Protein backbone atom coordinates (compact mmCIF):
# COMPACT_ATOMS: atom_id res chain seq x y z
CA UNK A 1 0.00 0.00 0.00
CA UNK A 2 1.16 3.52 -0.67
CA UNK A 3 1.80 6.10 2.07
CA UNK A 4 -1.57 7.82 1.53
CA UNK A 5 -3.36 4.48 1.70
CA UNK A 6 -1.61 3.72 4.99
CA UNK A 7 -2.73 7.07 6.36
CA UNK A 8 -6.31 6.39 5.32
CA UNK A 9 -6.30 2.81 6.69
CA UNK A 10 -5.30 4.00 10.17
CA UNK A 11 -8.75 5.52 10.63
CA UNK A 12 -10.02 1.92 10.87
CA UNK A 13 -7.61 1.05 13.68
CA UNK A 14 -4.23 -0.56 13.97
CA UNK A 15 -3.24 -3.85 12.37
CA UNK A 16 -1.07 -6.27 14.37
CA UNK A 17 1.70 -6.59 11.76
CA UNK A 18 3.11 -4.10 9.25
CA UNK A 19 5.83 -4.31 6.64
CA UNK A 20 7.32 -0.95 5.74
CA UNK A 21 9.71 -1.23 2.84
CA UNK A 22 11.21 0.88 0.13
CA UNK A 23 14.41 2.58 -0.87
CA UNK A 24 13.34 6.01 0.39
CA UNK A 25 14.39 6.27 4.05
CA UNK A 26 12.37 9.47 4.45
CA UNK A 27 9.11 7.73 3.51
CA UNK A 28 9.92 4.70 5.67
CA UNK A 29 10.56 7.03 8.60
CA UNK A 30 7.35 8.96 7.99
CA UNK A 31 5.29 5.76 7.85
CA UNK A 32 6.81 4.64 11.13
CA UNK A 33 6.20 8.05 12.74
CA UNK A 34 2.60 7.97 11.52
CA UNK A 35 1.99 4.62 13.22
CA UNK A 36 3.73 5.66 16.42
CA UNK A 37 1.84 8.96 16.63
CA UNK A 38 -1.51 7.27 16.06
CA UNK A 39 -1.20 4.30 18.40
CA UNK A 40 1.85 4.40 20.68
CA UNK A 41 1.62 5.82 24.17
CA UNK A 42 4.57 5.92 26.56
CA UNK A 43 7.19 5.29 23.88
CA UNK A 44 9.99 4.86 26.41
CA UNK A 45 8.11 1.95 27.99
CA UNK A 46 6.44 0.34 24.99
CA UNK A 47 8.85 0.53 22.07
CA UNK A 48 11.57 -2.01 21.36
CA UNK A 49 13.88 -2.01 18.31
CA UNK A 50 15.78 -5.00 16.95
CA UNK A 51 18.06 -5.44 13.98
CA UNK A 52 17.62 -8.37 11.66
CA UNK A 53 21.07 -9.62 12.60
CA UNK A 54 20.15 -9.70 16.31
CA UNK A 55 17.06 -11.79 15.59
CA UNK A 56 18.94 -14.14 13.27
CA UNK A 57 21.51 -14.78 16.01
CA UNK A 58 19.01 -15.14 18.84
CA UNK A 59 15.29 -14.69 18.25
CA UNK A 60 14.27 -15.44 21.85
CA UNK A 61 14.56 -11.83 23.06
CA UNK A 62 12.55 -10.59 20.08
CA UNK A 63 9.71 -13.01 20.77
CA UNK A 64 9.78 -12.18 24.49
CA UNK A 65 9.22 -8.53 23.54
CA UNK A 66 6.42 -9.44 21.13
CA UNK A 67 4.57 -11.42 23.79
CA UNK A 68 5.07 -8.85 26.57
CA UNK A 69 2.14 -6.74 27.62
CA UNK A 70 2.20 -2.98 27.12
CA UNK A 71 2.73 -0.76 30.14
CA UNK A 72 0.19 2.03 30.70
CA UNK A 73 -0.89 1.78 27.06
CA UNK A 74 -3.13 -0.22 24.75
CA UNK A 75 -0.32 -1.17 22.38
CA UNK A 76 3.31 -2.18 22.48
CA UNK A 77 5.49 -1.67 19.38
CA UNK A 78 8.26 -4.09 18.41
CA UNK A 79 10.24 -2.93 15.40
CA UNK A 80 12.47 -5.26 13.42
CA UNK A 81 14.87 -3.44 11.08
CA UNK A 82 16.43 -4.95 7.97
CA UNK A 83 15.28 -8.52 8.52
CA UNK A 84 15.51 -10.72 5.44
CA UNK A 85 14.64 -14.23 6.61
CA UNK A 86 15.37 -17.44 4.80
CA UNK A 87 12.53 -19.82 4.05
CA UNK A 88 13.69 -22.01 6.92
CA UNK A 89 13.50 -19.08 9.33
CA UNK A 90 9.97 -18.24 8.18
CA UNK A 91 8.92 -21.81 8.77
CA UNK A 92 10.11 -21.48 12.37
CA UNK A 93 7.16 -22.34 14.59
CA UNK A 94 7.37 -19.03 16.45
CA UNK A 95 7.12 -16.96 13.26
CA UNK A 96 4.32 -19.15 11.93
CA UNK A 97 2.41 -18.66 15.15
CA UNK A 98 3.03 -14.91 15.11
CA UNK A 99 1.61 -14.57 11.59
CA UNK A 100 -1.31 -16.94 12.15
CA UNK A 101 -2.24 -15.67 15.61
CA UNK A 102 -0.92 -12.13 16.05
CA UNK A 103 -0.78 -10.63 19.52
CA UNK A 104 -3.64 -8.16 20.00
CA UNK A 105 -1.67 -5.87 22.28
CA UNK A 106 1.52 -5.77 20.20
CA UNK A 107 2.20 -4.15 16.84
CA UNK A 108 5.11 -5.82 15.05
CA UNK A 109 6.66 -3.64 12.36
CA UNK A 110 9.19 -4.94 9.86
CA UNK A 111 11.17 -2.06 8.32
CA UNK A 112 13.29 -2.98 5.28
CA UNK A 113 15.04 -0.91 2.66
CA UNK A 114 14.58 -3.57 -0.02
XYZ file of C-alpha atoms in Angstrom:
114
model
C 0.000 0.000 0.000
C 1.158 3.520 -0.665
C 1.796 6.096 2.067
C -1.569 7.824 1.528
C -3.356 4.476 1.698
C -1.614 3.719 4.985
C -2.725 7.065 6.361
C -6.310 6.390 5.316
C -6.296 2.811 6.691
C -5.301 4.000 10.166
C -8.752 5.525 10.625
C -10.023 1.922 10.875
C -7.606 1.050 13.682
C -4.230 -0.563 13.973
C -3.240 -3.853 12.371
C -1.071 -6.275 14.374
C 1.697 -6.587 11.760
C 3.113 -4.103 9.252
C 5.827 -4.308 6.636
C 7.316 -0.951 5.738
C 9.709 -1.234 2.843
C 11.211 0.876 0.126
C 14.408 2.579 -0.873
C 13.338 6.008 0.392
C 14.393 6.275 4.051
C 12.370 9.473 4.452
C 9.109 7.733 3.514
C 9.916 4.699 5.673
C 10.563 7.032 8.603
C 7.352 8.959 7.987
C 5.293 5.760 7.848
C 6.807 4.637 11.128
C 6.200 8.048 12.738
C 2.602 7.971 11.519
C 1.989 4.622 13.216
C 3.728 5.663 16.422
C 1.844 8.961 16.629
C -1.511 7.274 16.060
C -1.201 4.298 18.402
C 1.846 4.399 20.676
C 1.621 5.824 24.168
C 4.566 5.922 26.562
C 7.191 5.289 23.875
C 9.991 4.862 26.414
C 8.110 1.949 27.989
C 6.438 0.344 24.989
C 8.855 0.526 22.074
C 11.573 -2.006 21.357
C 13.878 -2.014 18.311
C 15.781 -4.996 16.952
C 18.058 -5.438 13.983
C 17.617 -8.369 11.660
C 21.065 -9.620 12.603
C 20.146 -9.702 16.308
C 17.060 -11.788 15.588
C 18.938 -14.144 13.273
C 21.508 -14.785 16.007
C 19.008 -15.135 18.841
C 15.285 -14.690 18.254
C 14.268 -15.443 21.846
C 14.561 -11.834 23.064
C 12.550 -10.586 20.078
C 9.705 -13.006 20.766
C 9.776 -12.179 24.486
C 9.220 -8.529 23.544
C 6.419 -9.444 21.133
C 4.567 -11.421 23.793
C 5.067 -8.851 26.574
C 2.135 -6.739 27.620
C 2.195 -2.983 27.124
C 2.730 -0.760 30.139
C 0.191 2.030 30.701
C -0.891 1.785 27.063
C -3.126 -0.220 24.755
C -0.325 -1.166 22.382
C 3.309 -2.183 22.484
C 5.495 -1.674 19.381
C 8.256 -4.087 18.414
C 10.244 -2.934 15.399
C 12.473 -5.256 13.419
C 14.865 -3.435 11.075
C 16.428 -4.952 7.971
C 15.281 -8.515 8.517
C 15.511 -10.721 5.440
C 14.645 -14.234 6.613
C 15.366 -17.444 4.803
C 12.526 -19.822 4.050
C 13.686 -22.009 6.919
C 13.500 -19.082 9.329
C 9.969 -18.237 8.182
C 8.922 -21.812 8.768
C 10.115 -21.480 12.368
C 7.160 -22.342 14.594
C 7.366 -19.032 16.449
C 7.118 -16.957 13.263
C 4.321 -19.154 11.931
C 2.411 -18.660 15.151
C 3.027 -14.914 15.112
C 1.611 -14.570 11.591
C -1.315 -16.943 12.145
C -2.243 -15.670 15.608
C -0.915 -12.130 16.048
C -0.783 -10.633 19.521
C -3.639 -8.159 20.001
C -1.668 -5.866 22.281
C 1.523 -5.770 20.196
C 2.197 -4.154 16.844
C 5.112 -5.819 15.048
C 6.657 -3.640 12.363
C 9.190 -4.940 9.856
C 11.170 -2.061 8.322
C 13.293 -2.979 5.284
C 15.035 -0.911 2.655
C 14.576 -3.573 -0.021
